[in-house]
Amino acid sequence: MELICCGPHEWCDTMKVTWATKHNSYSFFLSSRERSRDRHKTRSKDSRSEKSVTINTPPAEPLLGDSSVRGEQVQDDNWGETTTAVTGTSEHSLSQEDIVRITKDLEDSVGLDCRRYVTRAIAVILGLLVFFTPLAFLVLPHILWPEKLQSCGTACEGLFISVAFKLLILLLAVWALFFRPARASLPRVFVFRILLAVLVFLFVVSYWLFYSVRILDAQDENYQGIVQYAVSLVDALLFIHYLAVVLLELRQLQPCFSVCVMRSTDGETRHYNLGQLSIQRAALAIIEHYYCDFPIHNPALLSASKSRAAKHLAGLKVYNVDGPGNNAAAGIAQSQSRAMIAAAARRRDTSHNELYYEEAEHERRVRKRRARLVVAVEEAFTHIKRMQEEEPKKAPGDVMDPREAAQAIFPSMARALQKYLRTTKQQHCHSMESIQQHLAFCITNNMTPKAFLESYLMPGPTLQYGKDHWLGHRWTLISEVSVTSGLKDGSVFLLKCVDFSLVVTSKKIPYIQMSEEYIDPKSHKFVLRLQSETSV
């Protein structure tokens, strides 16, 4: 065997191997590139033959889009729905992500609206069946066998009046309890409502079966007994309605759980007391409280901390001192992360000073803008008061309405208000039209400048702003357990919106044991003894 290799300082592309035997000789010329190509082909064939699906976990998605980070690819919110999983079995195979996407598309297109209308239609049909069944019990004997009926006289007339008033009360009670505008569209049905509907349906069907067998087939002649049978049905329906009031309204009034609601972006937290509710109805109550109690979500305030962190890391550079070797290329990500962590640890002692002076400068600018805004608004309202005093002296055609007065004095405060809103990053929450409407409202109701400024100096709840800030919000309920199950001690679920999410944790209100201790009234009495030598 003879091996011919290149020198130590030369780059060899080929290796010649000559193998001499007794009968024949073989020469093989294999290049390193061809070997790598063959290995790649065999690996690709093996990978195609395997029946597996590989799903790469997406990187951690930032809470808000940052324009300073341009080199990174923005992760799609619907990653799990738009990712295609390719298998080696068939070109038309469906993955779990495709099934989830198809289901969600069907629910978005026709599912929710169709379910809403079907539920209303079933409720209306069941209500009409309940209301007209007692009347049918009274009318059918007069239609089918009127000549055989026995007259019952005054007793039947009194029962007729009773049935009429009870049906009227039942109609008003059902309208007040069930036929109310829908507050939200829940992902699952309300269990108690379904149980009550099934109970009413079975109850009415059983009455119809008994009526058809014992009265219609036999053609009962005792009409007073038929009327009393209809009265008993109406009484039973009234008792079922009372049961519905207890289950749907009274059961949840007593507080049993204390829920902690925290907004994931800024940590804003509120606590509420809730009764015996399912998870989806508790989520509905929390969202209703959120729009009234939580201040409006301002993403611009969150970008300040992210820009500060990006500015600290912008001056750090990472160098690869190992060269372009394979080992260095494999560990380049780990070396970069270690270098970043080490540099951040070294600068930790001085970063708090930068944060302190930055916040102090921001507070100084806010106070300055606020003082200018208050002075400008007070001068504008003083001008309005002067105009109101001069209105009786003007002609009827020269008097301005509140809208025109607001448009007249708005330019005097517009610049100060605009600078203040930009400094506090609230410019996206207030438009010029909304500010003028609020100013006209304050002028109409004779409000003070402080009342006008309250909407801009302090962030208010979400409902105080325009509908574009809250009307299009679609909430997603994420829970490990079924959303129709009741709240329990330690239950945790998530209410996810477009820009943020609400993390809800529930704690059961503890059992309170109170004891009584009797205090003798005579123990409060005392005697004051004065000595003669003391001066009083």
Coordinates of C-alpha atoms in Angstrom, one line a residue:
M1 CA 0.0 0.0 0.0
E2 CA 1.4 3.4 -1.0
L3 CA 0.1 6.7 0.4
I4 CA 0.9 9.9 -1.4
C5 CA -0.1 13.0 0.6
C6 CA 0.7 16.7 0.3
G7 CA 3.2 18.6 2.3
P8 CA 2.4 20.3 5.6
H9 CA 2.2 23.8 4.1
E10 CA 0.0 22.9 1.1
W11 CA -3.8 22.6 0.7
C12 CA -4.6 19.2 -0.7
D13 CA -7.8 18.7 -2.6
T14 CA -7.3 15.1 -3.5
M15 CA -5.7 12.0 -2.0
K16 CA -4.3 9.3 -4.2
V17 CA -4.4 5.8 -2.9
T18 CA -2.8 3.0 -4.9
W19 CA -3.4 -0.5 -3.9
A20 CA -1.2 -3.1 -5.6
T21 CA -2.2 -6.8 -5.4
K22 CA -0.9 -9.9 -7.0
H23 CA -3.5 -10.1 -9.9
N24 CA -4.9 -6.6 -10.4
S25 CA -4.6 -3.0 -9.2
Y26 CA -7.3 -0.5 -8.4
S27 CA -7.0 3.2 -8.3
F28 CA -9.4 5.3 -6.4
F29 CA -9.5 9.1 -6.7
L30 CA -11.9 10.5 -4.1
S31 CA -12.0 14.1 -3.5
S32 CA -13.1 15.6 -0.2
R33 CA -15.8 17.6 -1.9
E34 CA -17.4 14.5 -3.5
R35 CA -17.3 12.8 -0.1
S36 CA -19.2 15.6 1.5
R37 CA -21.6 15.7 -1.3
D38 CA -22.3 12.0 -1.0
R39 CA -22.8 12.3 2.7
H40 CA -25.3 15.1 2.2
K41 CA -27.3 13.0 -0.2
T42 CA -27.5 10.1 2.1
R43 CA -28.6 12.3 5.0
S44 CA -31.3 13.9 2.9
K45 CA -32.6 10.5 1.9
D46 CA -32.6 9.4 5.5
S47 CA -34.5 12.5 6.5
R48 CA -37.1 12.1 3.8
S49 CA -37.7 8.5 4.8
E50 CA -38.4 9.4 8.4
K51 CA -42.0 10.2 9.4
S52 CA -41.6 13.0 11.9
V53 CA -42.6 16.6 12.4
T54 CA -40.2 19.1 13.8
I55 CA -41.7 22.3 15.2
N56 CA -39.2 25.0 16.2
T57 CA -40.1 27.0 19.2
P58 CA -40.3 30.7 18.3
P59 CA -38.0 33.1 20.2
A60 CA -39.3 35.2 23.0
E61 CA -41.6 37.9 21.5
P62 CA -41.2 41.4 22.9
L63 CA -44.3 43.0 24.5
L64 CA -44.2 46.0 22.1
G65 CA -42.6 46.6 18.8
D66 CA -39.4 48.5 19.1
S67 CA -38.2 50.5 16.1
S68 CA -34.6 50.5 17.3
V69 CA -34.3 46.8 16.9
R70 CA -34.2 46.5 13.1
G71 CA -32.0 43.4 12.7
E72 CA -34.3 41.1 14.3
Q73 CA -37.3 39.6 12.6
V74 CA -40.7 40.6 14.1
Q75 CA -42.5 37.5 15.3
D76 CA -46.1 37.1 14.1
D77 CA -48.8 37.1 16.8
N78 CA -50.5 34.2 15.0
W79 CA -47.3 32.1 14.7
G80 CA -49.0 28.9 15.9
E81 CA -51.8 29.4 13.3
T82 CA -49.7 30.3 10.2
T83 CA -46.9 27.8 10.7
T84 CA -47.0 24.9 8.2
A85 CA -45.8 21.5 9.3
V86 CA -44.5 19.3 6.5
T87 CA -44.3 15.6 6.9
G88 CA -42.8 12.9 4.8
T89 CA -45.9 10.8 4.5
S90 CA -48.1 12.8 2.1
E91 CA -48.3 16.2 0.5
H92 CA -52.0 16.7 1.7
S93 CA -51.5 15.8 5.3
L94 CA -52.9 18.2 8.0
S95 CA -51.1 19.1 11.1
Q96 CA -52.5 20.1 14.5
E97 CA -51.8 23.8 13.7
D98 CA -53.9 23.5 10.5
I99 CA -56.8 22.0 12.4
V100 CA -56.7 24.8 15.0
R101 CA -56.6 27.4 12.2
I102 CA -59.5 25.9 10.4
T103 CA -61.6 25.7 13.6
K104 CA -60.8 29.3 14.5
D105 CA -61.7 30.5 11.0
L106 CA -65.0 28.7 11.1
E107 CA -65.8 30.3 14.5
D108 CA -64.8 33.7 13.3
S109 CA -66.8 33.5 10.1
V110 CA -70.2 32.0 11.2
G111 CA -69.8 30.3 14.5
L112 CA -70.4 33.1 17.0
D113 CA -73.2 34.9 15.1
C114 CA -74.9 31.7 14.2
R115 CA -74.8 30.4 17.8
R116 CA -76.2 33.7 19.0
Y117 CA -79.2 33.7 16.7
V118 CA -79.9 30.0 17.2
T119 CA -79.9 30.6 21.0
R120 CA -82.3 33.5 20.7
A121 CA -84.6 31.5 18.4
I122 CA -84.7 28.5 20.7
A123 CA -85.5 30.8 23.7
V124 CA -88.3 32.5 21.8
I125 CA -89.8 29.2 20.7
L126 CA -89.6 27.8 24.2
G127 CA -91.2 30.9 25.6
L128 CA -94.1 30.8 23.2
L129 CA -94.6 27.2 24.0
V130 CA -94.7 27.9 27.7
F131 CA -97.0 30.8 27.3
F132 CA -99.6 29.3 24.9
T133 CA -99.7 25.8 26.5
P134 CA -102.2 26.8 29.4
L135 CA -104.3 28.7 26.9
A136 CA -104.4 25.6 24.7
F137 CA -105.5 23.5 27.6
L138 CA -108.5 25.8 28.1
V139 CA -109.4 26.2 24.4
L140 CA -109.1 22.7 23.0
P141 CA -112.1 21.2 24.9
H142 CA -114.4 23.9 23.6
I143 CA -113.2 23.2 20.0
L144 CA -113.2 19.3 20.1
W145 CA -116.2 18.3 22.2
P146 CA -118.1 21.5 23.3
E147 CA -121.5 19.6 23.6
K148 CA -120.1 17.2 26.3
L149 CA -118.6 19.8 28.6
Q150 CA -120.2 20.5 31.9
S151 CA -120.6 24.2 32.9
C152 CA -118.7 25.1 36.1
G153 CA -120.2 28.6 36.6
T154 CA -118.6 31.1 38.9
A155 CA -115.7 28.9 40.0
C156 CA -114.4 28.7 36.4
E157 CA -114.6 32.4 35.9
G158 CA -112.5 33.0 39.0
L159 CA -110.0 30.5 37.8
F160 CA -109.9 32.3 34.4
I161 CA -109.0 35.5 36.1
S162 CA -106.3 33.8 38.1
V163 CA -104.8 32.2 35.0
A164 CA -104.8 35.5 33.1
F165 CA -103.0 37.5 35.9
K166 CA -100.5 34.7 36.5
L167 CA -99.6 34.5 32.9
L168 CA -99.2 38.2 32.7
I169 CA -96.9 38.1 35.8
L170 CA -95.0 35.2 34.3
L171 CA -94.6 37.0 31.0
L172 CA -93.2 40.2 32.6
A173 CA -90.9 38.1 34.9
V174 CA -89.5 36.1 31.9
W175 CA -88.9 39.3 29.9
A176 CA -87.1 41.0 32.8
L177 CA -84.8 38.0 33.6
F178 CA -84.1 36.4 30.2
F179 CA -84.8 38.8 27.4
R180 CA -82.1 41.3 28.2
P181 CA -79.4 42.7 25.9
A182 CA -76.5 40.4 25.7
R183 CA -73.4 41.8 27.4
A184 CA -70.8 39.6 25.8
S185 CA -70.3 36.5 23.7
L186 CA -68.9 33.7 25.9
P187 CA -66.9 30.8 24.6
R188 CA -69.2 28.2 26.2
V189 CA -72.8 27.9 27.1
F190 CA -74.2 28.9 30.5
V191 CA -74.8 25.6 32.3
F192 CA -77.6 26.8 34.6
R193 CA -79.6 28.3 31.7
I194 CA -79.3 25.1 29.7
L195 CA -80.5 23.1 32.8
L196 CA -83.5 25.4 33.3
A197 CA -84.4 25.3 29.6
V198 CA -84.3 21.5 29.6
L199 CA -86.3 21.4 32.9
V200 CA -89.0 23.6 31.4
F201 CA -89.1 21.7 28.2
L202 CA -89.5 18.3 30.0
F203 CA -92.1 19.8 32.3
V204 CA -94.2 21.1 29.5
V205 CA -93.9 17.9 27.5
S206 CA -94.9 15.8 30.5
Y207 CA -98.0 18.0 31.0
W208 CA -98.9 17.6 27.3
L209 CA -98.5 13.8 27.5
F210 CA -100.8 13.6 30.5
Y211 CA -103.3 16.0 28.9
S212 CA -103.4 14.0 25.7
V213 CA -103.9 10.7 27.4
R214 CA -106.2 11.6 30.3
I215 CA -108.2 14.5 28.7
L216 CA -108.0 14.5 24.9
D217 CA -108.4 10.7 24.4
A218 CA -111.0 10.3 27.1
Q219 CA -112.8 13.6 26.2
D220 CA -113.2 14.5 29.9
E221 CA -116.5 16.3 30.6
N222 CA -115.4 18.0 33.8
Y223 CA -114.3 21.4 32.6
Q224 CA -113.6 22.7 36.0
G225 CA -111.0 20.0 36.5
I226 CA -109.4 20.9 33.1
V227 CA -109.2 24.6 34.3
Q228 CA -107.6 23.6 37.5
Y229 CA -105.1 21.5 35.6
A230 CA -104.1 24.5 33.6
V231 CA -103.8 26.6 36.8
S232 CA -101.5 24.0 38.3
L233 CA -99.3 24.3 35.2
V234 CA -99.0 28.0 35.5
D235 CA -98.2 27.7 39.3
A236 CA -95.4 25.2 38.5
L237 CA -94.0 27.6 35.8
L238 CA -93.9 30.4 38.4
F239 CA -92.0 28.2 40.8
I240 CA -89.5 27.3 38.1
H241 CA -89.0 31.0 37.4
Y242 CA -88.3 31.5 41.1
L243 CA -85.7 28.8 40.8
A244 CA -84.1 30.6 37.9
V245 CA -83.9 33.8 39.9
V246 CA -82.1 31.9 42.7
L247 CA -79.6 30.2 40.4
L248 CA -78.9 33.0 38.0
E249 CA -79.0 36.1 40.2
L250 CA -79.1 35.4 43.9
R251 CA -76.5 32.6 44.1
Q252 CA -73.6 34.8 42.9
L253 CA -74.3 37.8 45.2
Q254 CA -72.6 36.4 48.3
P255 CA -68.8 37.0 47.9
C256 CA -66.8 33.8 48.2
F257 CA -63.6 34.5 46.3
S258 CA -61.1 37.4 46.2
V259 CA -59.5 37.7 42.7
C260 CA -56.3 39.6 42.0
V261 CA -56.2 41.1 38.5
M262 CA -52.8 42.2 37.2
R263 CA -52.0 43.8 33.9
S264 CA -49.0 42.1 32.4
T265 CA -47.3 45.1 30.8
D266 CA -47.2 47.7 33.6
G267 CA -48.2 45.6 36.6
E268 CA -51.4 47.6 37.4
T269 CA -53.3 45.6 40.0
R270 CA -56.9 45.6 41.3
H271 CA -58.7 43.2 43.7
Y272 CA -62.4 42.2 43.5
N273 CA -64.7 40.0 45.5
L274 CA -66.8 37.6 43.4
G275 CA -69.4 34.9 44.3
Q276 CA -70.0 31.4 43.0
L277 CA -69.3 31.9 39.3
S278 CA -67.9 29.9 36.5
I279 CA -64.5 30.9 35.1
Q280 CA -66.0 32.4 31.9
R281 CA -68.6 34.4 33.9
A282 CA -65.9 35.5 36.3
A283 CA -63.8 36.6 33.3
L284 CA -66.8 38.6 32.0
A285 CA -67.2 40.4 35.4
I286 CA -63.5 41.2 35.5
I287 CA -63.5 42.7 32.0
E288 CA -66.4 44.9 32.9
H289 CA -64.6 46.1 36.0
Y290 CA -61.4 46.6 34.0
Y291 CA -63.0 49.2 31.7
C292 CA -64.2 51.2 34.7
D293 CA -61.4 50.8 37.2
F294 CA -58.1 50.3 35.4
P295 CA -56.4 53.4 33.9
I296 CA -56.0 53.3 30.1
H297 CA -53.2 51.2 28.7
N298 CA -50.5 53.5 27.4
P299 CA -47.9 51.6 25.4
A300 CA -45.8 54.7 24.9
L301 CA -44.8 54.7 28.6
L302 CA -43.4 51.2 28.3
S303 CA -41.1 52.1 25.4
A304 CA -39.0 54.4 27.6
S305 CA -37.5 51.6 29.7
K306 CA -36.9 49.5 26.5
S307 CA -35.1 52.4 24.8
R308 CA -33.0 53.0 28.0
A309 CA -31.9 49.3 28.0
A310 CA -31.1 49.4 24.3
K311 CA -29.1 52.5 24.8
H312 CA -27.0 50.8 27.6
L313 CA -26.3 47.8 25.4
A314 CA -25.6 49.8 22.2
G315 CA -22.1 50.7 23.3
L316 CA -21.1 47.1 23.9
K317 CA -19.1 45.3 21.2
V318 CA -18.3 41.5 21.0
Y319 CA -15.1 40.3 19.3
N320 CA -14.4 36.8 18.2
V321 CA -10.7 36.2 19.2
D322 CA -10.7 32.5 18.2
G323 CA -10.9 33.0 14.5
P324 CA -13.3 31.4 12.0
G325 CA -12.8 27.9 13.3
N326 CA -15.6 25.3 13.7
N327 CA -15.4 25.3 17.5
A328 CA -15.6 29.1 17.6
A329 CA -18.5 29.2 15.2
A330 CA -20.4 26.7 17.3
G331 CA -20.0 28.6 20.5
I332 CA -20.3 32.2 19.2
A333 CA -23.8 32.6 20.6
Q334 CA -22.7 31.5 24.0
S335 CA -19.7 33.8 24.0
Q336 CA -21.8 36.8 23.0
S337 CA -24.3 36.2 25.7
R338 CA -21.6 35.8 28.3
A339 CA -19.9 39.0 27.2
M340 CA -23.2 40.9 27.4
I341 CA -23.9 39.7 30.9
A342 CA -20.4 40.5 32.1
A343 CA -20.5 44.0 30.6
A344 CA -23.9 44.7 32.1
A345 CA -22.7 43.5 35.5
R346 CA -19.7 45.9 35.3
R347 CA -22.0 48.9 34.4
R348 CA -24.6 48.1 37.0
D349 CA -23.1 50.3 39.6
T350 CA -23.4 53.4 37.4
S351 CA -26.7 52.7 35.6
H352 CA -28.8 53.8 38.6
N353 CA -27.3 57.3 38.5
E354 CA -28.4 57.7 34.9
L355 CA -31.9 56.4 35.7
Y356 CA -32.2 58.8 38.7
Y357 CA -31.2 61.9 36.7
E358 CA -33.3 60.9 33.7
E359 CA -36.4 60.5 35.9
A360 CA -35.7 63.7 37.7
E361 CA -35.3 65.6 34.4
H362 CA -38.6 64.1 33.1
E363 CA -40.5 65.1 36.3
R364 CA -39.1 68.6 36.0
R365 CA -40.3 68.9 32.4
V366 CA -43.7 67.5 33.3
R367 CA -44.1 70.0 36.2
K368 CA -43.1 72.9 33.9
R369 CA -45.5 71.9 31.1
R370 CA -48.3 71.4 33.6
A371 CA -47.8 74.8 35.1
R372 CA -47.9 76.4 31.7
L373 CA -51.1 74.4 30.8
V374 CA -52.9 75.4 34.0
V375 CA -52.1 79.1 33.5
A376 CA -53.3 79.0 29.9
V377 CA -56.5 77.2 30.7
E378 CA -57.3 79.6 33.6
E379 CA -56.8 82.6 31.3
A380 CA -59.0 81.0 28.7
F381 CA -61.8 80.4 31.2
T382 CA -61.4 83.9 32.5
H383 CA -62.0 85.2 29.0
I384 CA -65.1 83.0 28.8
K385 CA -66.5 84.4 32.0
R386 CA -65.9 87.9 30.7
M387 CA -67.7 87.0 27.5
Q388 CA -70.7 85.7 29.5
E389 CA -70.9 88.9 31.4
E390 CA -71.0 90.9 28.2
E391 CA -73.6 88.7 26.5
P392 CA -76.6 90.6 27.8
K393 CA -75.3 93.8 26.2
K394 CA -74.8 92.2 22.7
A395 CA -77.3 91.8 20.0
P396 CA -79.1 88.4 19.7
G397 CA -77.2 87.6 16.5
D398 CA -73.8 88.1 18.2
V399 CA -74.3 85.6 21.0
M400 CA -72.2 82.4 20.6
D401 CA -73.2 78.9 21.6
P402 CA -70.9 76.7 23.7
R403 CA -69.4 75.0 20.6
E404 CA -68.4 78.3 19.1
A405 CA -67.0 79.6 22.4
A406 CA -64.9 76.5 22.7
Q407 CA -63.5 76.9 19.2
A408 CA -62.8 80.6 19.9
I409 CA -60.7 80.0 23.1
F410 CA -59.1 76.7 22.1
P411 CA -56.2 78.2 20.1
S412 CA -55.0 80.1 23.2
M413 CA -54.5 76.8 25.2
A414 CA -53.8 74.4 22.3
R415 CA -50.0 74.8 22.2
A416 CA -49.6 74.3 26.0
L417 CA -51.9 71.3 26.0
Q418 CA -50.1 69.8 23.0
K419 CA -46.7 70.1 24.7
Y420 CA -48.0 68.6 28.0
L421 CA -49.6 65.7 26.2
R422 CA -46.5 65.0 24.3
T423 CA -44.3 65.1 27.4
T424 CA -46.6 62.7 29.3
K425 CA -47.0 60.6 26.1
Q426 CA -50.8 61.0 26.0
Q427 CA -51.1 62.6 22.5
H428 CA -52.5 59.4 21.0
C429 CA -55.4 59.2 23.6
H430 CA -56.9 62.7 22.8
S431 CA -57.8 64.1 19.5
M432 CA -58.5 67.8 18.7
E433 CA -62.2 67.0 18.2
S434 CA -62.5 65.2 21.5
I435 CA -60.8 68.1 23.3
Q436 CA -63.1 70.7 21.8
Q437 CA -66.1 68.6 22.7
H438 CA -65.0 68.3 26.3
L439 CA -64.3 72.0 26.4
A440 CA -67.8 72.8 25.1
F441 CA -69.3 70.4 27.6
C442 CA -67.4 72.2 30.5
I443 CA -68.6 75.6 29.2
T444 CA -72.2 74.4 29.0
N445 CA -72.2 73.0 32.5
N446 CA -70.3 76.0 34.0
M447 CA -67.3 73.9 35.1
T448 CA -64.1 75.3 36.5
P449 CA -60.7 75.1 34.8
K450 CA -59.6 72.4 37.3
A451 CA -62.6 70.2 36.2
F452 CA -61.6 70.6 32.6
L453 CA -58.0 69.7 33.3
E454 CA -58.8 66.6 35.3
S455 CA -59.2 64.5 32.2
Y456 CA -55.7 65.3 31.0
L457 CA -53.6 65.6 34.2
M458 CA -54.5 62.1 35.5
P459 CA -55.1 59.1 33.3
G460 CA -58.7 57.9 33.5
P461 CA -60.4 54.6 32.9
T462 CA -60.7 53.2 29.5
L463 CA -64.4 54.1 29.0
Q464 CA -63.6 57.8 29.3
Y465 CA -61.8 57.8 26.0
G466 CA -62.9 57.3 22.5
K467 CA -64.5 54.0 21.3
D468 CA -61.5 53.3 19.1
H469 CA -59.5 52.6 22.3
W470 CA -61.8 49.9 23.6
L471 CA -64.6 49.0 21.2
G472 CA -62.5 46.7 19.0
H473 CA -60.9 44.7 21.8
R474 CA -61.4 41.0 21.5
W475 CA -60.5 39.0 24.5
T476 CA -59.2 35.5 24.6
L477 CA -59.7 33.3 27.7
I478 CA -56.8 30.9 28.5
S479 CA -57.4 28.4 31.2
E480 CA -56.0 25.0 32.1
V481 CA -59.3 23.8 33.4
S482 CA -62.7 24.0 31.7
V483 CA -64.2 27.5 31.5
T484 CA -67.6 26.2 32.6
S485 CA -66.2 24.9 36.0
G486 CA -66.6 27.1 39.0
L487 CA -63.9 29.2 40.7
K488 CA -61.7 27.5 43.2
D489 CA -59.0 28.4 45.6
G490 CA -55.8 29.0 43.6
S491 CA -57.5 29.1 40.2
V492 CA -55.4 30.9 37.6
F493 CA -56.5 32.0 34.2
L494 CA -55.4 34.6 31.6
L495 CA -57.4 37.2 29.7
K496 CA -55.4 38.1 26.6
C497 CA -55.9 41.2 24.5
V498 CA -54.0 42.6 21.5
D499 CA -51.4 44.6 23.4
F500 CA -51.5 43.1 26.9
S501 CA -53.1 40.4 29.1
L502 CA -54.7 40.2 32.5
V503 CA -53.5 37.6 34.8
V504 CA -56.2 36.5 37.3
T505 CA -55.6 34.5 40.5
S506 CA -58.4 33.7 42.9
K507 CA -58.2 33.1 46.6
K508 CA -61.1 31.8 48.7
I509 CA -62.3 34.1 51.4
P510 CA -61.5 32.4 54.7
Y511 CA -64.1 31.1 57.1
I512 CA -64.5 33.8 59.8
Q513 CA -65.1 32.5 63.3
M514 CA -66.4 35.2 65.7
S515 CA -66.8 34.8 69.5
E516 CA -68.5 36.9 72.1
E517 CA -67.0 38.2 75.3
Y518 CA -69.3 39.5 78.0
I519 CA -68.1 42.6 79.9
D520 CA -69.8 43.3 83.3
P521 CA -71.2 46.9 83.3
K522 CA -70.1 47.2 86.9
S523 CA -66.5 46.8 86.0
H524 CA -66.5 50.3 84.4
K525 CA -67.3 52.0 87.6
F526 CA -64.5 53.5 89.8
V527 CA -64.2 55.7 92.9
L528 CA -62.2 58.9 93.0
R529 CA -60.8 59.6 96.4
L530 CA -59.5 63.1 97.1
Q531 CA -57.1 63.9 99.9
S532 CA -57.6 67.0 101.9
E533 CA -54.1 68.3 101.4
T534 CA -54.2 68.1 97.6
S535 CA -55.0 71.3 95.7
V536 CA -57.9 71.0 93.3

